[in-house]
Amino acid sequence: MPYDSSASKDDLLTEAKKCFEAAKANESTNRANALDDIKFARLGEQWDERILKQRALERRPALTINKMPAFIRQVVNDSRQNKPQIKVRPVDGGADKHTADIFGGLIRNIEYASQADVAYDTAIDFAVSMGFGYWAIDFDYAHDDSFDKEIRFRRISDPFTVYADPHSTAADSSDWMKAFELCPLSVEQFKSEYKNADKVSFDSESPISEHAEEITLAKYWYREEYERKILKLAGPGFDGMIVDEESFTRRDPETGLSLADIVAQGGVQIVGQRQARSYKVTRYVLSGAEVLEKEAWPGKYIPIVPVYGDEVNIEGERYFHSLIRHAKGAQQVYNFQRSAVTEMIALEPRVPWVGPKGAFETDPNWATANTQSHPFLEYDPVAGGAPPSRTPLNMSAGAAAMQDALAANDDMKAIMGLYDASLGQRSNETSGRAIMARQKEGDVSTFHFMDNLARAVRHSGIILIDLIPKIYTPGRIVRVLGVDGTPNNAQLGEQPQPPQMKAPGEPPEGGIYNLSVGKYDVAVESGPSFTTRRQEAASEMIEFVRSFPQAAPIIGDDLIKALDWPNADAMAEKVKAAREAQGQNNPEQQKLQLEGQKLQMQAQHDQQKSQADMAVKQQEMELERQKAQMLIELEREKAAALMEIERARAEAEMEIERMKAMNAAQIAREKAAGDIEVKRAVASAKIEAESAKEDAAEPSDEPAD
């Protein structure tokens, strides 16, 4: 949709270019190394340009015996034989296994319809060859005459067009908040889609030249966090369903009704609500001069998925290495030494003839003796001179160069951990067990590439689980694929209904599924494709029938289904019908069938009883757990009360001791004051006595009587 221009578009474009420059600077080292790796391994550019020119001038050989693609194909083709497969599992009470199977079947159909395997193979190929690769997830109308939309995988054939969030630390793109994808577009197509837009490439400031045939635009993905109000519903068909308040109350422009109006008629109520933090994603299409498009993405993840190679994080900088990053030096040594050996061998017939002056005058063929084959050569004898002869080359240097080349070849294998057994070559292992052990070691040394691919596929599954309920709306009938590729249809609706169960061992049919109810998570399993496993199963069943022929009538139809015969399914149905007809006319067979049904019913009864016993045991265990929890809580409260009593008693004792100390101090002060007073009184008395004694000793002036 064309972007509705506003006053903030210049600010958005400026901010986007600023973010792009930051992403570009952050990835500069990885991109330079990746470009060198891909040219080295896939284009064979393995010689220094100056050395190559010098050798060309000197007419010296510069061989490129590129061994890198064989190592790369070993890892990439191993991933093709062991495809990661998305498995959907229910998480909470609102989810169920049947709906999880519908999710899984719908994802398999999306992968099949959009050739997701090509996207996976391209990304892992780039990750192994240069250190990183990508694919994208998008959606479009299912057909040119339909309003239904379909999710599609899209391979990214040029990883250098993607610029990731420089602040990302996740092993996948789950924490990306910004991303760019450069999109080269022909000038004619640009004029058709954006008639009045200025023809300025995103990575430029000035318009393209008049003779330019291509212009570069950028898809700018912007993810931001926001708060929203979510509601929990309860009622027929909506128990446990979580919806966004905005979408719940939004009214349809045609009918004037909202989802709240519709479900209220069926007795559905809101039983819970809260504020939740979530993410929303916006996709812009930018040129170098303006914002051309703006579109709200329905999911909460940026739908570009990276597959990384060997990751190393040093001081906050992330480096992505290819498989061959550290083996390039050994490859260059190998090329140089093989070129040296070739040069020596090529020079051997060109060694000049040596003879005395005048020995080469008669026969004119001496002029072409090093370039043509002659049956004989005549020379002119010179007195005192020896016949013409060649000076032999020193081939020991050639042997040393060849030995060094072989050592470089072994270095390449050791660096990448892929030895002769892993490459299908004969090695020094003699037993099958030893060969398998060496092959296993090769798989282990490169397993991180496979594991990174599985992580990327898992994140794709998470993106799909988030997108599917928003793209595949209720009322649609969608195609789902079984693990064996068998197609089936599933109906989507607001009010789910359980499917009809069929005979044991056969998938259920029918049912209505609400993909918005419940939570589901994703697991990834890696292994051979179903076709490979079917072929292996057929081989094993044939061997089983050979050793136990009585089993042929029983498993004959399953064996035929596993074989790659034309009309194998129809033939299997005929064998099954013949077996069932024979069983109906055979009393013994009917008896066996009844016994089998009886055993099956007994097994179901035992299973139900076992489940009931298990449920009772679980309830008893829960009661015991609650009882133990209550005892623990009582003991904790008792301990807390005792601690409080001890604390109060300690405080009381401390208060008593303090009062005793204060009383003792008061008594001591009063005693000291009393002693001072007594001493003062005694001293005063002594002074008065001394004074009286002195008065008595003085003579009296009065006459005696």
mmCIF file of C-alpha atoms in Angstrom, residues 25 48 101 106 108 271 280 323 367 370 414 422 427 431 509 681 695:
data_model
loop_
_atom_site.group_PDB
_atom_site.id
_atom_site.type_symbol
_atom_site.label_atom_id
_atom_site.label_comp_id
_atom_site.label_asym_id
_atom_site.label_seq_id
_atom_site.Cartn_x
_atom_site.Cartn_y
_atom_site.Cartn_z
ATOM 1 C CA ALA A 25 29.599 -0.749 10.227
ATOM 2 C CA ASP A 48 47.110 -13.335 -4.808
ATOM 3 C CA ASP A 101 -1.420 -31.869 14.810
ATOM 4 C CA LEU A 106 -0.530 -26.789 8.132
ATOM 5 C CA ARG A 108 4.155 -28.913 6.504
ATOM 6 C CA VAL A 271 -13.389 -13.700 33.353
ATOM 7 C CA LYS A 280 4.447 -4.930 17.105
ATOM 8 C CA LEU A 323 33.767 -24.171 7.454
ATOM 9 C CA ALA A 367 66.683 -25.704 -33.607
ATOM 10 C CA ASN A 370 63.055 -29.085 -27.427
ATOM 11 C CA ALA A 414 42.532 -31.855 10.001
ATOM 12 C CA SER A 422 33.848 -38.789 5.726
ATOM 13 C CA SER A 427 41.632 -44.563 4.198
ATOM 14 C CA SER A 431 36.865 -52.627 9.360
ATOM 15 C CA GLU A 509 -11.302 -37.265 10.645
ATOM 16 C CA ALA A 681 31.972 16.902 109.227
ATOM 17 C CA ASP A 695 41.645 29.586 122.562
#
